[in-house]
Amino acid sequence: MKRLVIGAWQWIDDRLGIADLVGPAAKHLVPRDARWWYTFGSATMVAFIVQVVTGVALSFSYVSSSSQAYETLQFITNQAPFGNFLRGLHYFGASAMVLMVGAHMAQTFLFGAYKFPREMNWTTGVLLLAFTLVMGFTGQLLRWDQNATWSVVVAAEQAGRVPLIGDWLAQFLLGGATIGGATLSRFFAIHVFLVPALMFVFIALHLWLVLRHGISEPPVAGKPVHPETYRKEYHEMLEKTGVPFWPDGAWRDFVVGTLLIVAIALLAIIFGPPALDKPPDPSILQADPRPDWYLLWYFAVLALIPAALEGYVMILAPAVIGILLLVVPILNNRGERAASRRPWSIAVVLLSVIMIGSLWIAGARSPWSPNFDPQPLTPKIIGATSGPVFEGARLFQEKACLNCHLIEGHGGRRGPDLTWVGDRLTHGDIVIRIVNGGVNMPAFGKSLKPEELAKITAFLESRKQPVP
Ligand code: HEC
């Protein structure tokens, strides 16, 4: 029996050459001190595999048609066996992948691992980061709920403001002039065919480069990279103190990968997938679409900058960041690797974390979006219990003005605080603004009766700071 198994294996291996392929890769020497810090890359790959497996499983039941996508997702979530768990795995797998890519990048950057001869390891890694983010964005749209469809509409609207290529870009995003069946098909194709195919190719290339150039040794201050001598020194070091990747290095990757899968599964069980929003209904204006957490910070950037700049920032900021990341190893591929000798590298990582972190918090709070459940105005705030001012205040709430405007801390923050607007604006200013609207304020000229307009204006004119 044993002979038979060994014989069969030998036959298969002889014909396929598996050992010749895997053997050298498994046994290749790695620096002895490449320890836990080096596990983020393989952890990213583990998360990617989780995404491929759960993604394929989800696609068994998902129908990418705008009339059925939402229903099939509800079926997956509520009826299919383990469907809810599966969606949870796919969601937290995506989150894990974004986090691990970030950690992997920060680590290779701080260790100067992108320097000679590993420049292209970094470059392919930057492309993989971009693909990961595109997957995140397109994936959340496949939910095709109210939030997703409005995210696309808002994205397309913003894309349309981009100078020169705006119209073309908006058309490309929507798959036509307006949102519809073609839009979803397009995002589906990008999410399950185009970008995953690119990712497989670039992951293979990335891994090939890791084998070709070897894993970088932990940096030592005072020991700079000289391209002329680096390779020779690296190989001498490996021969003297290197250890085989399997099993000496690989067990740590195995431990971290397993922990990551356990964490993803636990989160999926405890929290489950993001709840589906209401079904898409283009006739309901949803003023507050928001992306999943890993893109929330970018959404915050777009919401915080002046509207006139949005079109530029939306395309230029990612392009500039992308180009900066791509040229890092071209500008700087030699010299010291240790972070202690490159204090600016620590500053760059810290600043990026702080910036993304605070934008993320801003995005999570999003004071700029309307408050759909504002605290009603009290008679004390209104300062009257009957008459035009009182009725104006009531209309101010009924017509949803309060959702965007603050009156003594009650209401939303989308528009200016109107607590003391009577001091700032004249009767004419107020009427013109209400009738014509403004940037991010709808025009109410058609939806208010003249007497309603008069009452609201009376209320706003009464908003004067009391003179002590
Ligand atoms: C969707 C959010 C939104 C709603 C709803 C809304 N507004 Fe506004 N409002 C804004 C924004 C944003 C501005 C600033 C516009 C600009 O500067 O172009 C603004 C500006 C104003 C101003 C001028 C304030 C100033 O300090 O210049 C007044 C007055 C005003 N709104 C009254 C109203 C009234 C009355 C209603 C209800 C009938 C209303 N708004 C509904 C968002 C909103």
Coordinates of C-alpha atoms and ligand atoms in Angstrom, one line a residue:
M1 CA 0.0 0.0 0.0
K2 CA 2.7 2.4 1.0
R3 CA 4.7 1.5 -2.0
L4 CA 1.7 2.1 -4.2
V5 CA 1.1 5.6 -2.8
I6 CA 4.8 6.5 -3.1
G7 CA 4.8 5.1 -6.6
A8 CA 1.7 7.1 -7.6
W9 CA 3.2 10.3 -6.1
Q10 CA 6.4 9.8 -7.9
W11 CA 4.6 9.3 -11.2
I12 CA 2.6 12.5 -10.7
D13 CA 5.5 14.5 -9.6
D14 CA 7.6 13.3 -12.5
R15 CA 5.0 14.3 -15.0
L16 CA 4.1 17.6 -13.3
G17 CA 7.3 18.7 -11.7
I18 CA 5.7 19.8 -8.5
A19 CA 8.7 19.2 -6.2
D20 CA 11.0 21.0 -8.6
L21 CA 8.7 24.0 -8.4
V22 CA 7.7 24.0 -4.7
G23 CA 10.9 22.5 -3.2
P24 CA 13.3 25.3 -3.9
A25 CA 10.7 27.9 -3.0
A26 CA 10.0 26.1 0.4
K27 CA 13.6 25.5 1.2
H28 CA 15.1 28.8 0.0
L29 CA 17.2 30.5 2.7
V30 CA 15.7 33.5 4.5
P31 CA 17.5 35.8 7.0
R32 CA 17.4 34.3 10.4
D33 CA 16.0 37.5 12.0
A34 CA 13.1 37.9 9.7
R35 CA 10.4 37.3 12.4
W36 CA 7.0 38.5 13.3
W37 CA 7.2 41.8 11.5
Y38 CA 7.5 39.9 8.2
T39 CA 4.1 38.1 8.5
F40 CA 1.9 41.0 7.2
G41 CA 2.4 40.1 3.6
S42 CA 1.4 36.5 4.0
A43 CA -1.5 37.6 6.2
T44 CA -2.7 39.8 3.3
M45 CA -2.5 36.8 1.0
V46 CA -4.5 34.7 3.5
A47 CA -7.2 37.4 3.5
F48 CA -7.2 37.5 -0.3
I49 CA -7.7 33.7 -0.4
V50 CA -10.6 34.1 2.1
Q51 CA -12.1 36.7 -0.3
V52 CA -11.7 34.4 -3.4
V53 CA -13.3 31.4 -1.6
T54 CA -16.2 33.3 0.0
G55 CA -16.6 35.5 -3.2
V56 CA -17.0 32.4 -5.4
A57 CA -19.5 31.0 -2.9
L58 CA -21.5 34.2 -2.8
S59 CA -21.6 34.3 -6.6
F60 CA -23.4 30.9 -6.7
S61 CA -26.5 32.7 -5.4
Y62 CA -26.0 36.4 -6.4
V63 CA -27.7 37.6 -9.6
S64 CA -26.1 40.8 -11.0
S65 CA -29.3 42.2 -12.4
S66 CA -30.6 45.5 -11.1
S67 CA -34.1 44.0 -10.6
Q68 CA -32.8 40.9 -8.7
A69 CA -29.6 41.8 -7.0
Y70 CA -31.2 43.1 -3.9
E71 CA -33.6 40.1 -3.6
T72 CA -30.8 37.6 -4.1
L73 CA -28.8 39.3 -1.3
Q74 CA -31.8 39.1 1.0
F75 CA -32.1 35.5 0.1
I76 CA -28.5 34.9 0.9
T77 CA -28.7 36.8 4.1
N78 CA -32.0 35.4 5.5
Q79 CA -32.6 32.0 3.9
A80 CA -29.5 30.4 2.4
P81 CA -27.7 28.1 4.8
F82 CA -24.7 29.9 6.3
G83 CA -25.5 32.8 3.9
N84 CA -25.4 35.4 6.6
F85 CA -22.1 34.0 7.9
L86 CA -20.7 33.9 4.3
R87 CA -21.5 37.6 3.8
G88 CA -19.9 38.3 7.2
L89 CA -16.8 36.5 6.2
H90 CA -16.6 38.3 2.9
Y91 CA -17.1 41.7 4.6
F92 CA -14.6 41.2 7.4
G93 CA -12.2 39.5 5.0
A94 CA -12.2 42.7 3.0
S95 CA -11.6 44.8 6.1
A96 CA -8.8 42.4 7.1
M97 CA -7.2 42.6 3.7
V98 CA -7.2 46.5 3.7
L99 CA -5.7 46.5 7.2
M100 CA -3.1 44.0 6.4
V101 CA -2.1 45.7 3.1
G102 CA -1.7 48.9 5.1
A103 CA 0.4 47.2 7.8
H104 CA 2.5 45.4 5.2
M105 CA 3.2 48.6 3.4
A106 CA 4.0 50.5 6.5
Q107 CA 6.4 47.8 7.6
T108 CA 8.3 47.5 4.3
F109 CA 8.5 51.3 4.1
L110 CA 9.9 51.6 7.7
F111 CA 12.3 48.8 7.1
G112 CA 13.5 50.4 3.8
A113 CA 12.8 47.0 2.2
Y114 CA 11.8 48.8 -1.1
K115 CA 15.5 49.8 -1.7
F116 CA 17.8 48.1 -4.2
P117 CA 17.2 45.4 -5.6
R118 CA 13.5 45.2 -4.4
E119 CA 12.2 48.4 -6.1
M120 CA 9.7 46.4 -8.3
N121 CA 8.5 44.5 -5.2
W122 CA 7.3 47.8 -3.9
T123 CA 5.9 49.0 -7.3
T124 CA 3.8 45.8 -7.8
G125 CA 2.7 46.2 -4.2
V126 CA 1.4 49.7 -4.8
L127 CA -0.6 48.4 -7.7
L128 CA -2.0 45.6 -5.5
L129 CA -3.1 48.2 -2.9
A130 CA -4.9 50.2 -5.6
F131 CA -6.7 47.0 -6.8
T132 CA -7.6 46.2 -3.2
L133 CA -9.3 49.6 -2.8
V134 CA -11.1 49.2 -6.2
M135 CA -12.4 45.9 -5.0
G136 CA -13.7 47.5 -1.8
F137 CA -15.5 50.2 -3.6
T138 CA -17.1 48.0 -6.3
G139 CA -17.9 45.3 -3.8
Q140 CA -20.1 47.5 -1.6
L141 CA -22.0 48.6 -4.7
L142 CA -23.0 45.1 -5.5
R143 CA -25.3 45.2 -2.4
W144 CA -27.4 47.4 -4.7
D145 CA -29.5 48.8 -1.9
Q146 CA -30.5 52.4 -1.4
N147 CA -27.1 53.3 0.0
A148 CA -25.2 51.6 -2.8
T149 CA -27.2 53.1 -5.6
W150 CA -27.0 56.6 -4.2
S151 CA -23.2 56.2 -3.6
V152 CA -22.9 55.5 -7.3
V153 CA -25.1 58.5 -8.2
V154 CA -23.1 60.8 -5.9
A155 CA -19.8 59.3 -7.2
A156 CA -20.9 59.9 -10.8
E157 CA -22.1 63.4 -10.0
Q158 CA -18.8 64.2 -8.5
A159 CA -16.9 62.5 -11.3
G160 CA -18.9 64.7 -13.7
R161 CA -17.3 67.8 -12.1
V162 CA -13.8 66.6 -12.9
P163 CA -12.3 69.0 -15.4
L164 CA -12.0 67.9 -19.0
I165 CA -12.7 64.1 -18.6
G166 CA -15.7 64.6 -16.2
D167 CA -18.5 63.6 -18.6
W168 CA -16.7 60.7 -19.9
L169 CA -15.8 59.5 -16.4
A170 CA -19.4 59.8 -15.2
Q171 CA -20.6 57.8 -18.3
F172 CA -18.0 55.2 -17.6
L173 CA -19.0 54.8 -14.0
L174 CA -22.7 54.6 -14.8
G175 CA -22.4 52.5 -18.0
G176 CA -24.6 55.0 -19.7
A177 CA -26.2 58.4 -19.2
T178 CA -28.1 57.3 -16.0
I179 CA -27.9 54.7 -13.4
G180 CA -29.5 51.4 -14.4
G181 CA -29.0 47.8 -15.3
A182 CA -25.8 48.5 -17.2
T183 CA -24.3 50.1 -14.1
L184 CA -24.6 47.0 -12.0
S185 CA -23.3 44.7 -14.7
R186 CA -20.3 46.9 -15.1
F187 CA -19.4 46.9 -11.4
F188 CA -20.0 43.2 -11.2
A189 CA -17.7 42.6 -14.2
I190 CA -15.0 44.8 -12.6
H191 CA -15.4 43.2 -9.2
V192 CA -15.4 39.5 -10.2
F193 CA -13.5 39.3 -13.5
L194 CA -11.3 42.3 -14.3
V195 CA -9.7 43.3 -11.0
P196 CA -9.4 39.7 -9.6
A197 CA -7.6 38.6 -12.8
L198 CA -5.2 41.5 -12.4
M199 CA -4.7 40.7 -8.8
F200 CA -3.8 37.1 -9.5
V201 CA -1.3 38.2 -12.1
F202 CA 0.3 40.8 -9.9
I203 CA 0.3 38.6 -6.8
A204 CA 2.2 36.0 -8.8
L205 CA 4.6 38.6 -10.0
H206 CA 5.0 40.0 -6.4
L207 CA 5.7 36.5 -5.0
W208 CA 8.1 35.7 -7.8
L209 CA 10.0 38.9 -7.0
V210 CA 10.1 38.0 -3.3
L211 CA 11.8 34.7 -4.3
R212 CA 14.0 36.3 -6.8
H213 CA 15.5 39.0 -4.6
G214 CA 15.0 37.2 -1.3
I215 CA 13.3 38.5 1.8
S216 CA 15.1 41.7 3.0
E217 CA 17.2 41.3 6.1
P218 CA 16.1 43.4 9.1
P219 CA 17.9 46.7 8.7
V220 CA 20.9 47.6 10.8
A221 CA 21.7 51.3 11.4
G222 CA 25.0 52.3 9.9
K223 CA 24.8 49.6 7.3
P224 CA 23.6 51.3 4.1
V225 CA 22.6 49.6 0.8
H226 CA 25.2 49.9 -1.9
P227 CA 23.8 48.5 -5.2
E228 CA 27.3 47.5 -6.2
T229 CA 27.9 45.2 -3.3
Y230 CA 24.5 44.5 -1.8
R231 CA 23.7 41.2 -3.6
K232 CA 27.1 39.7 -2.8
E233 CA 26.8 40.6 0.9
Y234 CA 23.2 39.4 1.1
H235 CA 24.1 36.0 -0.3
E236 CA 27.1 35.7 2.0
M237 CA 24.9 36.6 5.0
L238 CA 22.3 34.0 3.9
E239 CA 24.9 31.3 3.6
K240 CA 26.4 32.0 7.0
T241 CA 23.2 32.6 9.1
G242 CA 20.2 32.0 6.9
V243 CA 17.5 29.4 7.7
P244 CA 15.2 27.5 5.3
F245 CA 11.9 29.2 4.8
W246 CA 10.1 25.9 5.4
P247 CA 9.8 25.3 8.3
D248 CA 11.9 27.9 10.2
G249 CA 10.3 31.0 8.7
A250 CA 6.9 29.7 7.6
W251 CA 5.5 28.6 10.9
R252 CA 5.1 32.2 11.9
D253 CA 3.2 33.0 8.7
F254 CA 1.1 29.9 9.5
V255 CA 0.3 31.1 13.0
V256 CA -0.6 34.6 12.0
G257 CA -2.7 33.4 9.0
T258 CA -4.6 31.0 11.2
L259 CA -5.3 33.7 13.8
L260 CA -6.5 36.1 11.1
I261 CA -9.0 33.5 9.8
V262 CA -10.2 32.8 13.3
A263 CA -10.6 36.6 13.9
I264 CA -12.5 37.1 10.6
A265 CA -14.8 34.1 11.4
L266 CA -15.5 35.4 15.0
L267 CA -16.3 38.9 13.8
A268 CA -18.6 37.4 11.1
I269 CA -20.4 35.4 13.8
I270 CA -20.6 38.1 16.4
F271 CA -21.4 41.1 14.2
G272 CA -22.6 39.6 11.0
P273 CA -22.4 41.4 7.6
P274 CA -23.4 45.1 7.2
A275 CA -27.2 45.3 7.3
L276 CA -28.9 45.8 3.9
D277 CA -30.3 49.2 3.5
K278 CA -33.7 49.7 2.0
P279 CA -34.2 48.5 -1.6
P280 CA -33.1 51.0 -4.2
D281 CA -35.7 53.5 -5.1
P282 CA -34.5 56.3 -7.4
S283 CA -37.5 58.4 -6.5
I284 CA -36.4 58.7 -2.9
L285 CA -33.7 61.2 -2.5
Q286 CA -31.2 59.8 0.0
A287 CA -29.0 62.6 1.0
D288 CA -26.7 60.6 3.2
P289 CA -25.1 57.7 1.3
R290 CA -21.9 56.5 3.0
P291 CA -19.2 54.0 2.0
D292 CA -17.9 51.2 4.2
W293 CA -15.3 52.2 6.8
Y294 CA -12.2 51.7 4.7
L295 CA -13.3 54.4 2.2
L296 CA -15.1 56.6 4.8
W297 CA -12.0 58.8 5.2
Y298 CA -11.9 59.6 1.5
F299 CA -15.6 60.5 1.6
A300 CA -14.7 62.8 4.5
V301 CA -12.1 64.6 2.4
L302 CA -14.6 65.2 -0.3
A303 CA -17.2 66.4 2.1
L304 CA -14.9 68.7 4.0
I305 CA -13.2 70.6 1.1
P306 CA -15.0 73.5 -0.6
A307 CA -17.4 72.2 -3.2
A308 CA -15.6 74.1 -5.9
L309 CA -12.4 72.1 -5.4
E310 CA -14.2 68.7 -5.2
G311 CA -13.8 67.8 -8.8
Y312 CA -10.0 68.4 -8.7
V313 CA -9.4 66.7 -5.4
M314 CA -11.4 63.7 -6.3
I315 CA -9.1 62.7 -9.1
L316 CA -5.9 64.6 -8.4
A317 CA -5.5 63.5 -4.8
P318 CA -5.5 59.8 -5.5
A319 CA -3.4 60.3 -8.6
V320 CA -0.8 62.4 -6.7
I321 CA -0.6 59.9 -3.8
G322 CA -0.4 57.0 -6.3
I323 CA 2.5 58.7 -8.2
L324 CA 4.3 59.6 -5.0
L325 CA 4.1 56.0 -3.8
L326 CA 5.2 54.6 -7.2
V327 CA 8.3 56.9 -7.3
V328 CA 9.4 56.2 -3.7
P329 CA 11.9 53.5 -4.7
I330 CA 13.0 55.3 -7.9
L331 CA 14.0 58.4 -6.0
N332 CA 15.6 56.6 -3.1
N333 CA 16.9 53.1 -3.7
R334 CA 20.1 53.2 -1.8
G335 CA 21.6 54.3 1.5
E336 CA 20.4 53.7 5.1
R337 CA 17.5 51.3 5.6
A338 CA 17.1 51.6 9.4
A339 CA 14.1 53.8 10.4
S340 CA 16.3 55.3 13.1
R341 CA 18.4 56.8 10.4
R342 CA 15.4 57.8 8.3
P343 CA 13.3 59.7 10.9
W344 CA 11.2 61.3 8.1
S345 CA 10.0 57.8 7.2
I346 CA 8.6 57.4 10.8
A347 CA 7.0 60.9 10.4
V348 CA 5.4 59.9 7.1
V349 CA 3.9 56.8 8.5
L350 CA 2.7 58.5 11.7
L351 CA 1.2 61.5 9.8
S352 CA -0.6 59.1 7.4
V353 CA -2.1 57.2 10.2
I354 CA -3.1 60.3 12.1
M355 CA -4.6 61.9 9.0
I356 CA -6.5 58.9 7.9
G357 CA -7.6 58.2 11.4
S358 CA -8.9 61.7 12.1
L359 CA -10.6 61.9 8.7
W360 CA -12.1 58.6 9.5
I361 CA -13.5 59.9 12.7
A362 CA -14.8 62.9 10.9
G363 CA -16.4 60.6 8.3
A364 CA -18.0 58.5 11.0
R365 CA -19.5 61.5 12.7
S366 CA -20.2 63.3 9.4
P367 CA -21.5 66.6 10.8
W368 CA -22.0 67.8 7.2
S369 CA -24.8 65.4 6.4
P370 CA -28.4 66.2 7.2
N371 CA -29.7 65.1 10.6
F372 CA -32.8 63.0 9.8
D373 CA -34.0 62.9 13.4
P374 CA -33.4 66.4 14.8
Q375 CA -34.6 67.3 18.3
P376 CA -37.7 69.4 17.9
L377 CA -37.6 73.1 18.8
T378 CA -39.1 73.8 22.2
P379 CA -41.3 76.8 22.9
K380 CA -38.5 78.2 25.0
I381 CA -36.2 78.2 22.0
I382 CA -38.9 79.6 19.7
G383 CA -39.8 82.3 22.2
A384 CA -43.5 82.2 21.3
T385 CA -46.4 79.8 21.6
S386 CA -48.6 81.2 18.9
G387 CA -48.6 83.7 16.0
P388 CA -46.6 83.7 12.8
V389 CA -43.2 83.2 14.5
F390 CA -44.5 80.1 16.2
E391 CA -46.1 78.7 13.1
G392 CA -43.0 79.6 11.1
A393 CA -40.9 77.5 13.5
R394 CA -43.3 74.6 13.1
L395 CA -43.0 74.8 9.3
F396 CA -39.2 75.1 9.7
Q397 CA -39.3 71.6 11.2
E398 CA -42.0 70.2 8.9
K399 CA -40.3 71.3 5.7
A400 CA -37.0 69.7 6.9
C401 CA -35.1 73.0 7.2
L402 CA -34.1 71.8 10.7
N403 CA -32.5 68.7 9.2
C404 CA -29.7 70.9 7.8
H405 CA -29.7 74.0 10.0
L406 CA -29.1 74.4 13.7
I407 CA -31.2 76.6 16.0
E408 CA -29.6 76.8 19.5
G409 CA -28.0 73.4 19.1
H410 CA -31.1 71.6 17.8
G411 CA -31.1 70.3 14.2
G412 CA -28.5 69.4 11.6
R413 CA -25.1 70.9 10.5
R414 CA -25.3 70.6 6.7
G415 CA -25.9 74.3 6.3
P416 CA -25.0 77.4 8.3
D417 CA -26.2 77.7 12.0
L418 CA -29.3 79.9 11.9
T419 CA -29.6 80.5 15.6
W420 CA -29.0 84.3 15.2
V421 CA -29.7 84.6 11.5
G422 CA -31.9 87.7 12.1
D423 CA -28.8 89.6 13.1
R424 CA -27.0 88.7 9.9
L425 CA -29.5 88.7 7.1
T426 CA -32.1 91.1 6.0
H427 CA -35.7 90.0 5.1
G428 CA -34.8 90.1 1.4
D429 CA -31.7 87.9 1.9
I430 CA -33.6 85.3 3.7
V431 CA -36.4 85.1 1.2
I432 CA -34.0 84.9 -1.8
R433 CA -32.1 82.1 -0.1
I434 CA -35.2 80.1 0.7
V435 CA -36.7 80.5 -2.8
N436 CA -33.5 79.9 -4.8
G437 CA -31.6 77.6 -2.5
G438 CA -27.8 77.5 -2.8
V439 CA -24.8 75.2 -2.8
N440 CA -26.1 72.0 -1.2
M441 CA -29.4 73.7 -0.3
P442 CA -32.5 72.8 -2.4
A443 CA -34.6 75.7 -3.8
F444 CA -38.0 75.9 -1.9
G445 CA -39.6 78.4 -4.3
K446 CA -42.0 75.9 -5.7
S447 CA -42.7 73.8 -2.7
L448 CA -43.7 76.6 -0.3
K449 CA -47.0 78.6 -0.4
P450 CA -46.5 82.3 -0.1
E451 CA -48.0 82.4 3.4
E452 CA -45.7 79.5 4.5
L453 CA -42.7 81.4 3.1
A454 CA -43.8 84.5 5.0
K455 CA -44.1 82.6 8.3
I456 CA -40.8 80.9 8.0
T457 CA -39.2 84.2 7.1
A458 CA -40.9 85.8 10.1
F459 CA -39.5 83.0 12.3
L460 CA -36.0 83.5 11.0
E461 CA -36.1 87.3 11.3
S462 CA -37.1 86.8 14.9
R463 CA -33.8 85.0 15.5
K464 CA -31.9 87.9 17.0
Q465 CA -29.5 87.7 19.9
P466 CA -31.2 89.2 23.0
V467 CA -29.5 92.4 24.0
P468 CA -28.6 92.1 27.7
Ligands
HEC1 C1 -30.3 69.8 2.4 C2 -29.9 70.7 3.5 C3 -30.7 72.0 3.6 C4 -32.0 72.1 3.7 C5 -33.1 71.1 3.8 C6 -32.3 73.5 3.9 N1 -31.1 74.2 3.9 FE1 -30.8 76.2 4.1 N2 -28.9 76.0 3.6 C7 -28.2 74.9 3.4 C8 -26.9 75.2 3.0 C9 -25.8 74.1 2.6 C10 -26.8 76.6 2.9 C11 -25.5 77.4 2.5 C12 -25.8 77.7 1.0 C13 -24.8 78.6 0.4 O1 -24.0 79.2 1.0 O2 -24.9 78.6 -0.9 C14 -28.0 77.1 3.4 C15 -28.3 78.5 3.5 C16 -29.4 78.9 4.1 C17 -29.6 80.3 4.5 C18 -28.6 81.4 4.4 C19 -27.8 81.3 5.7 C20 -26.6 82.2 5.7 O3 -26.1 82.4 6.9 O4 -26.2 82.7 4.7 C21 -30.9 80.4 5.0 C22 -31.6 81.6 5.6 C23 -31.5 79.1 4.9 N3 -30.6 78.2 4.4 C24 -32.8 78.8 5.2 C25 -33.4 77.5 5.0 C26 -34.8 77.3 5.2 C27 -35.8 78.3 5.7 C28 -35.0 76.0 4.9 C29 -36.3 75.2 4.8 C30 -37.4 75.7 4.0 C31 -33.7 75.4 4.5 N4 -32.8 76.4 4.6 C32 -33.5 74.1 4.1 C33 -28.7 73.6 3.5 C34 -30.1 73.3 3.6

